[in-house]
mmCIF file of C-alpha atoms in Angstrom:
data_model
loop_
_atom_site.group_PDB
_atom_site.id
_atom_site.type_symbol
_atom_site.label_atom_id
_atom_site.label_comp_id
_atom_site.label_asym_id
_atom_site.label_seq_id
_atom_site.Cartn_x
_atom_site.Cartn_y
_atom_site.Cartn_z
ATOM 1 C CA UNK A 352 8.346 10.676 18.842
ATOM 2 C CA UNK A 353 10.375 11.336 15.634
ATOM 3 C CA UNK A 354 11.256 7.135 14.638
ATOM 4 C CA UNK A 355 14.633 8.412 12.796
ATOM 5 C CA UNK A 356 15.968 8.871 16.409
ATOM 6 C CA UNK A 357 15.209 5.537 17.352
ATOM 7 C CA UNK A 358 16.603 4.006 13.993
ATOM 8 C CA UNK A 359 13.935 3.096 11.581
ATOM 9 C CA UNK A 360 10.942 4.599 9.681
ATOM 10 C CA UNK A 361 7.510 3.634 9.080
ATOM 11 C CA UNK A 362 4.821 3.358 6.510
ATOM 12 C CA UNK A 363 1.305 4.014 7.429
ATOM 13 C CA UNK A 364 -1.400 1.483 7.040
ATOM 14 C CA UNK A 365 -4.008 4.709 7.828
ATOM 15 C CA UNK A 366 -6.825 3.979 6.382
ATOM 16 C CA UNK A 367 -6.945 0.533 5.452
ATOM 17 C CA UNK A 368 -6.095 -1.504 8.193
ATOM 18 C CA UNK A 369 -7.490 1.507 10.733
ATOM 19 C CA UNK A 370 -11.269 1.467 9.034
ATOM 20 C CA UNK A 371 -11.691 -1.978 8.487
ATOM 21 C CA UNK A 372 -10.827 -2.427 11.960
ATOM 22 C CA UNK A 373 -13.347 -0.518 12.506
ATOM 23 C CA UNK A 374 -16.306 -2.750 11.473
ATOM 24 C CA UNK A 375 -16.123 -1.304 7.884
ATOM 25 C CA UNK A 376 -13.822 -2.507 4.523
ATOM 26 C CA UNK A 377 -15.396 1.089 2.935
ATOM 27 C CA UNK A 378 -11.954 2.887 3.304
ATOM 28 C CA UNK A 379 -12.046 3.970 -0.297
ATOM 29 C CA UNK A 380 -14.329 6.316 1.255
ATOM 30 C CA UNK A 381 -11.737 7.975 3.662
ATOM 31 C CA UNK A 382 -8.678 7.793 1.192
ATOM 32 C CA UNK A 383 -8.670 11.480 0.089
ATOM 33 C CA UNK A 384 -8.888 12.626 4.027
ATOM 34 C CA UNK A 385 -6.263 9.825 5.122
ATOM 35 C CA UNK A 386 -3.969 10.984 2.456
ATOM 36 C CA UNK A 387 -3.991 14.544 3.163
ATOM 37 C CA UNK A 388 -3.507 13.760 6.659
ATOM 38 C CA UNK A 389 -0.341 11.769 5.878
ATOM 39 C CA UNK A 390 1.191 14.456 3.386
ATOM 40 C CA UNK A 391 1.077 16.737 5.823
ATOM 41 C CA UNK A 392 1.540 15.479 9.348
ATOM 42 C CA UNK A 393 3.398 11.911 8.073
ATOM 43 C CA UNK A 394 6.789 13.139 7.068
ATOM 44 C CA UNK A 395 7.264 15.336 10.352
ATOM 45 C CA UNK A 396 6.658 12.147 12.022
ATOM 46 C CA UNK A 397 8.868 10.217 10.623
ATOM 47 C CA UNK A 398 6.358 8.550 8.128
ATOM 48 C CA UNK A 399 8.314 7.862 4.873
ATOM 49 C CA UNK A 400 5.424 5.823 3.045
ATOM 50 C CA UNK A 401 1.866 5.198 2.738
ATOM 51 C CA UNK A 402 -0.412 1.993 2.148
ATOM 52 C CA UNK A 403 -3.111 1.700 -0.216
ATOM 53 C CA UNK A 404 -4.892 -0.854 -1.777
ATOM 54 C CA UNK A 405 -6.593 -4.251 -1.067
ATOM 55 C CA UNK A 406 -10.069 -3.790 0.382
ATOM 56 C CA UNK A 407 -10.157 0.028 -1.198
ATOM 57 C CA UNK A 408 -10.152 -1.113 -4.107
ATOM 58 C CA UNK A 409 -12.097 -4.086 -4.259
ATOM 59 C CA UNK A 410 -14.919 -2.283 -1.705
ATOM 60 C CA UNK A 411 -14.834 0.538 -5.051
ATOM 61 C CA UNK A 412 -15.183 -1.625 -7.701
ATOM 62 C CA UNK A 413 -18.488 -2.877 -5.940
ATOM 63 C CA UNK A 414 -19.624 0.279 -5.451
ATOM 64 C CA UNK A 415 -19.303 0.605 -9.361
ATOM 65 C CA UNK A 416 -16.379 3.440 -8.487
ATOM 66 C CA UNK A 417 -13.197 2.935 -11.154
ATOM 67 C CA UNK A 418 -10.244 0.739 -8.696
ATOM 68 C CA UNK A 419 -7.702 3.317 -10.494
ATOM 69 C CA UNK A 420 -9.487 6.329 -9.060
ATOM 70 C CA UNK A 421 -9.257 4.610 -5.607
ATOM 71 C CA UNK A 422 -5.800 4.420 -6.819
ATOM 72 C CA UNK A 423 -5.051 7.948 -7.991
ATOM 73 C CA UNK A 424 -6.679 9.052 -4.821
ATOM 74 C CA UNK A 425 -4.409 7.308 -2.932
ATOM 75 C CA UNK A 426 -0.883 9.013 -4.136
ATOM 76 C CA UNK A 427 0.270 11.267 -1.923
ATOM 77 C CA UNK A 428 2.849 14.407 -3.114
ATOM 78 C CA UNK A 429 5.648 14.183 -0.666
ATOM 79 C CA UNK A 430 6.225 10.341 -0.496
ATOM 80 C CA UNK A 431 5.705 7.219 -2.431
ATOM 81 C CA UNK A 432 2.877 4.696 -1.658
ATOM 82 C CA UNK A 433 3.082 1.388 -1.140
ATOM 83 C CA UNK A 434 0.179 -1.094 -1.607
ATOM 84 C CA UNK A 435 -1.589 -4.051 -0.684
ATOM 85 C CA UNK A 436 -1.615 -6.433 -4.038
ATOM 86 C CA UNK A 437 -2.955 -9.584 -4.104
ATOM 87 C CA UNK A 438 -0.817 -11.190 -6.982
ATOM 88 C CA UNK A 439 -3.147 -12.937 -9.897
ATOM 89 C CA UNK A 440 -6.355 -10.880 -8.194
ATOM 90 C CA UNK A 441 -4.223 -7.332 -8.719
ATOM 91 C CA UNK A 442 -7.210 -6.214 -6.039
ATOM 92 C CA UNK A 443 -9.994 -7.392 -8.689
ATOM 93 C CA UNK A 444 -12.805 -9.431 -7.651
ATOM 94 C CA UNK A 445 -11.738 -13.000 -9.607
ATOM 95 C CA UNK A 446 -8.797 -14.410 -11.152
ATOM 96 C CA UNK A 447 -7.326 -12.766 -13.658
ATOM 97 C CA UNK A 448 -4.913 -13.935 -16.586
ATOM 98 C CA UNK A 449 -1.426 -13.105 -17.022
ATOM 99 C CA UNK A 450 -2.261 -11.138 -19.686
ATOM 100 C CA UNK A 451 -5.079 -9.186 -17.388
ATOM 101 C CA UNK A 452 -2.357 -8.599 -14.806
ATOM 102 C CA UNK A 453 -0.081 -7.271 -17.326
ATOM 103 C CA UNK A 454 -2.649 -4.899 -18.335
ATOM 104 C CA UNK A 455 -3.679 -3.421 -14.905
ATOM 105 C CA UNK A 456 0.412 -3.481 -14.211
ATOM 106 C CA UNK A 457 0.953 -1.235 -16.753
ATOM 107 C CA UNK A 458 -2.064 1.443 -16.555
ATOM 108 C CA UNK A 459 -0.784 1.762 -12.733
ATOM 109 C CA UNK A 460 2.286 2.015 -13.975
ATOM 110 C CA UNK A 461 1.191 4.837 -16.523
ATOM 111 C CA UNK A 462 -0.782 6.623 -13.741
ATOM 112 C CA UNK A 463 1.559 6.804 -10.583
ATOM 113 C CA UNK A 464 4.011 8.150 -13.353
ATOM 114 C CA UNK A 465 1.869 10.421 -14.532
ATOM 115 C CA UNK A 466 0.826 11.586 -10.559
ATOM 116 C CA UNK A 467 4.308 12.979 -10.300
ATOM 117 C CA UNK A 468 4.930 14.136 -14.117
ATOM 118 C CA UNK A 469 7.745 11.930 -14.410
ATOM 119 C CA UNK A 470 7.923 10.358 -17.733
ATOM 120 C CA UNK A 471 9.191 6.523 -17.654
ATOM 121 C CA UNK A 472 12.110 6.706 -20.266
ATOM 122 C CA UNK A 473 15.001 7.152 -18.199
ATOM 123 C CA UNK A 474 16.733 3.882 -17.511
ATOM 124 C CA UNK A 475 18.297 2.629 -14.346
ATOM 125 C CA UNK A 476 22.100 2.048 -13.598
ATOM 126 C CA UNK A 477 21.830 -1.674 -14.938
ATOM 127 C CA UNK A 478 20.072 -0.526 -17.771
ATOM 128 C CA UNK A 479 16.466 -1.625 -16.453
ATOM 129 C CA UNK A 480 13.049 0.317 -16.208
ATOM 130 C CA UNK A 481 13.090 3.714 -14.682
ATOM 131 C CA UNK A 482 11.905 2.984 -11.014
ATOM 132 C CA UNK A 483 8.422 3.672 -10.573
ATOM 133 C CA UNK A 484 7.123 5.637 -7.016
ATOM 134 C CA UNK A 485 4.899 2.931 -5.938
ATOM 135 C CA UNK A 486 6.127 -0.337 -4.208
ATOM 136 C CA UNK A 487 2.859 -3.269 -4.496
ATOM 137 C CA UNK A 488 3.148 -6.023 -1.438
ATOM 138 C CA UNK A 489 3.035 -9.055 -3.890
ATOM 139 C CA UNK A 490 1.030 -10.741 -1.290
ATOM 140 C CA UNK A 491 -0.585 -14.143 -1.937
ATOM 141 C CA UNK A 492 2.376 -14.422 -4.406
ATOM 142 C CA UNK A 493 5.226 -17.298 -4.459
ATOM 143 C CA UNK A 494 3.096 -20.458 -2.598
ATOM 144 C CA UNK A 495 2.994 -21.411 -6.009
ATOM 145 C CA UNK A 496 5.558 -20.884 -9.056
ATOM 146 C CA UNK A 497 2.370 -19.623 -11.165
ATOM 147 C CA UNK A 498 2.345 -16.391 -9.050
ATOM 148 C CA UNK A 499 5.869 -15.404 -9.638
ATOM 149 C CA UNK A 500 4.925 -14.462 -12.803
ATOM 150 C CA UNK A 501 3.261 -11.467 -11.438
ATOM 151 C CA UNK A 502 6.616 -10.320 -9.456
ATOM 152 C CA UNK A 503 7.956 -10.376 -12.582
ATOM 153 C CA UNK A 504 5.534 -8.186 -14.362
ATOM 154 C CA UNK A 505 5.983 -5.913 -11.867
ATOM 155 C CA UNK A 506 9.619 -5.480 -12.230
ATOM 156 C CA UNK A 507 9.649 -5.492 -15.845
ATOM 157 C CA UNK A 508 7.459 -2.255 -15.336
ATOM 158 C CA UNK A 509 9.930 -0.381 -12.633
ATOM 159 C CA UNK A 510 7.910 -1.224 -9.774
ATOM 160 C CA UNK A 511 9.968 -2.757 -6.052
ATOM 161 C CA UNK A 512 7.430 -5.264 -5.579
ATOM 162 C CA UNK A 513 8.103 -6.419 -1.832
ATOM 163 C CA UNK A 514 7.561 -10.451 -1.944
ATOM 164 C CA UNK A 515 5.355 -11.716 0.674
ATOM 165 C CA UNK A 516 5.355 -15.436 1.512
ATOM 166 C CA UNK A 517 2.098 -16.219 3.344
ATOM 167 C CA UNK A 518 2.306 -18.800 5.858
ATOM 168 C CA UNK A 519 0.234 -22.078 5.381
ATOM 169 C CA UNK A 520 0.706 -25.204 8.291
ATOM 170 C CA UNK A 521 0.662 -27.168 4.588
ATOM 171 C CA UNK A 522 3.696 -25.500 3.722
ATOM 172 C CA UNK A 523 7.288 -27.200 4.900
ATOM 173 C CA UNK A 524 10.518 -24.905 5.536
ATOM 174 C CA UNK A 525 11.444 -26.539 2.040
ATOM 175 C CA UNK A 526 8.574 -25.116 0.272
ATOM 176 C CA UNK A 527 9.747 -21.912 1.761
ATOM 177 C CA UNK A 528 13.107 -22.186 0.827
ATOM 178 C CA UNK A 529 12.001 -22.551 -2.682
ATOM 179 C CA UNK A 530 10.466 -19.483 -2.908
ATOM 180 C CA UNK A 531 13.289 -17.555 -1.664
ATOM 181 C CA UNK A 532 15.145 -19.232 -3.903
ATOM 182 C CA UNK A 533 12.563 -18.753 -6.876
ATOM 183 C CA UNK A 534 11.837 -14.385 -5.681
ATOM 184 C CA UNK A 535 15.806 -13.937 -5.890
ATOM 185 C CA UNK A 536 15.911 -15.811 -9.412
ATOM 186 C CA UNK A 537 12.891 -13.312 -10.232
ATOM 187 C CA UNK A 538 14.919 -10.823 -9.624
ATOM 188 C CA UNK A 539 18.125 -11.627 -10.969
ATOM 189 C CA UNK A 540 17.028 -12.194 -14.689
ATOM 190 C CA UNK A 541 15.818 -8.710 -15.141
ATOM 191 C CA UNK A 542 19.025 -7.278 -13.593
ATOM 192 C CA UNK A 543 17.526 -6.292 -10.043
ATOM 193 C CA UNK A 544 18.811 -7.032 -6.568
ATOM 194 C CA UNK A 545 16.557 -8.372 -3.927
#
């Protein structure tokens, strides 16, 4: 089944959403097999990304193992990785400050650039950061203005962060229209299209 016959791609979810449903949120385990799995049978399938992050890195850091080694494990050679991010949390255990966010935001940033030697100077065609290889669900992010901030962050470092609303039966269609309307003012300040 090769998926650019039928008209799309895909990205993996191997081996976070696979393990855990499994019984087991120890994937950070499994993340140097899953990802030489995917670089080598994932592009003749038709794969054209692969997800990290949530539970890997969280299930590390309590195993006293360093999140950005679950990271660094995680990049694969022949295609970008996408990842699980869970906004203010950036995958940590608690709450962190914009400040904290900005932090972790930026030694990603450093590392997935440094994964494929590329260097981080070179500007985009509207003058913005050089694109960075590694697209971060914002997920948890926009119920609440506060979060945007993080969407933000991300951008200002070259990351595609993919917005994802998550549904709440508190939530009205208005609420949701206000975070469109919020993600594609996000966007538009720093010069990006959503």
């Amino acid at each position: 089944f090769r998926s650019n016959h039928r008209g799309g791609t895909m990205v993996s979810v191997f081996p976070r959403d696979v393990q855990q449903e499994c019984g087991s949120s120890e994937s950070h385990i499994i993340t140097p097999i899953s990802r030489m799995l995917m670089e080598r049978y994932g592009p003749r399938c038709g794969f054209i990304g692969y997800e990290q992050g949530g539970a890997q890195f969280q299930t590390g850091e309590m195993n006293s193992i360093n999140a950005f080694q679950v990271l660094e494990q995680g990049l694969l050679c022949n295609m970008p990785t996408w990842s699980l991010t869970r906004s203010h949390w950036m995958n940590a255990l608690e709450k962190l400050n914009i400040e904290e966010v900005k932090f972790i935001i930026k030694v990603t940033r450093d590392r997935v650039l440094k994964r494929y030697t590329l260097d981080g100077t070179a500007l985009g065609p509207n003058g913005q950061s050089s694109i960075v290889p590694y697209f971060p669900y914002n997920f948890h992010a926009g119920n609440v203005p506060e979060q945007d901030e993080v969407t933000g962050a991300m951008l200002d470092s070259g990351m595609i962060p993919l917005p994802n609303f998550v549904w709440d039966p508190r939530f009205t269609l208005a609420d949701f229209e206000g975070w469109v309307k919020r993600q594609f003012s996000t966007w538009k300040k720093r010069n990006r299209v959503l």
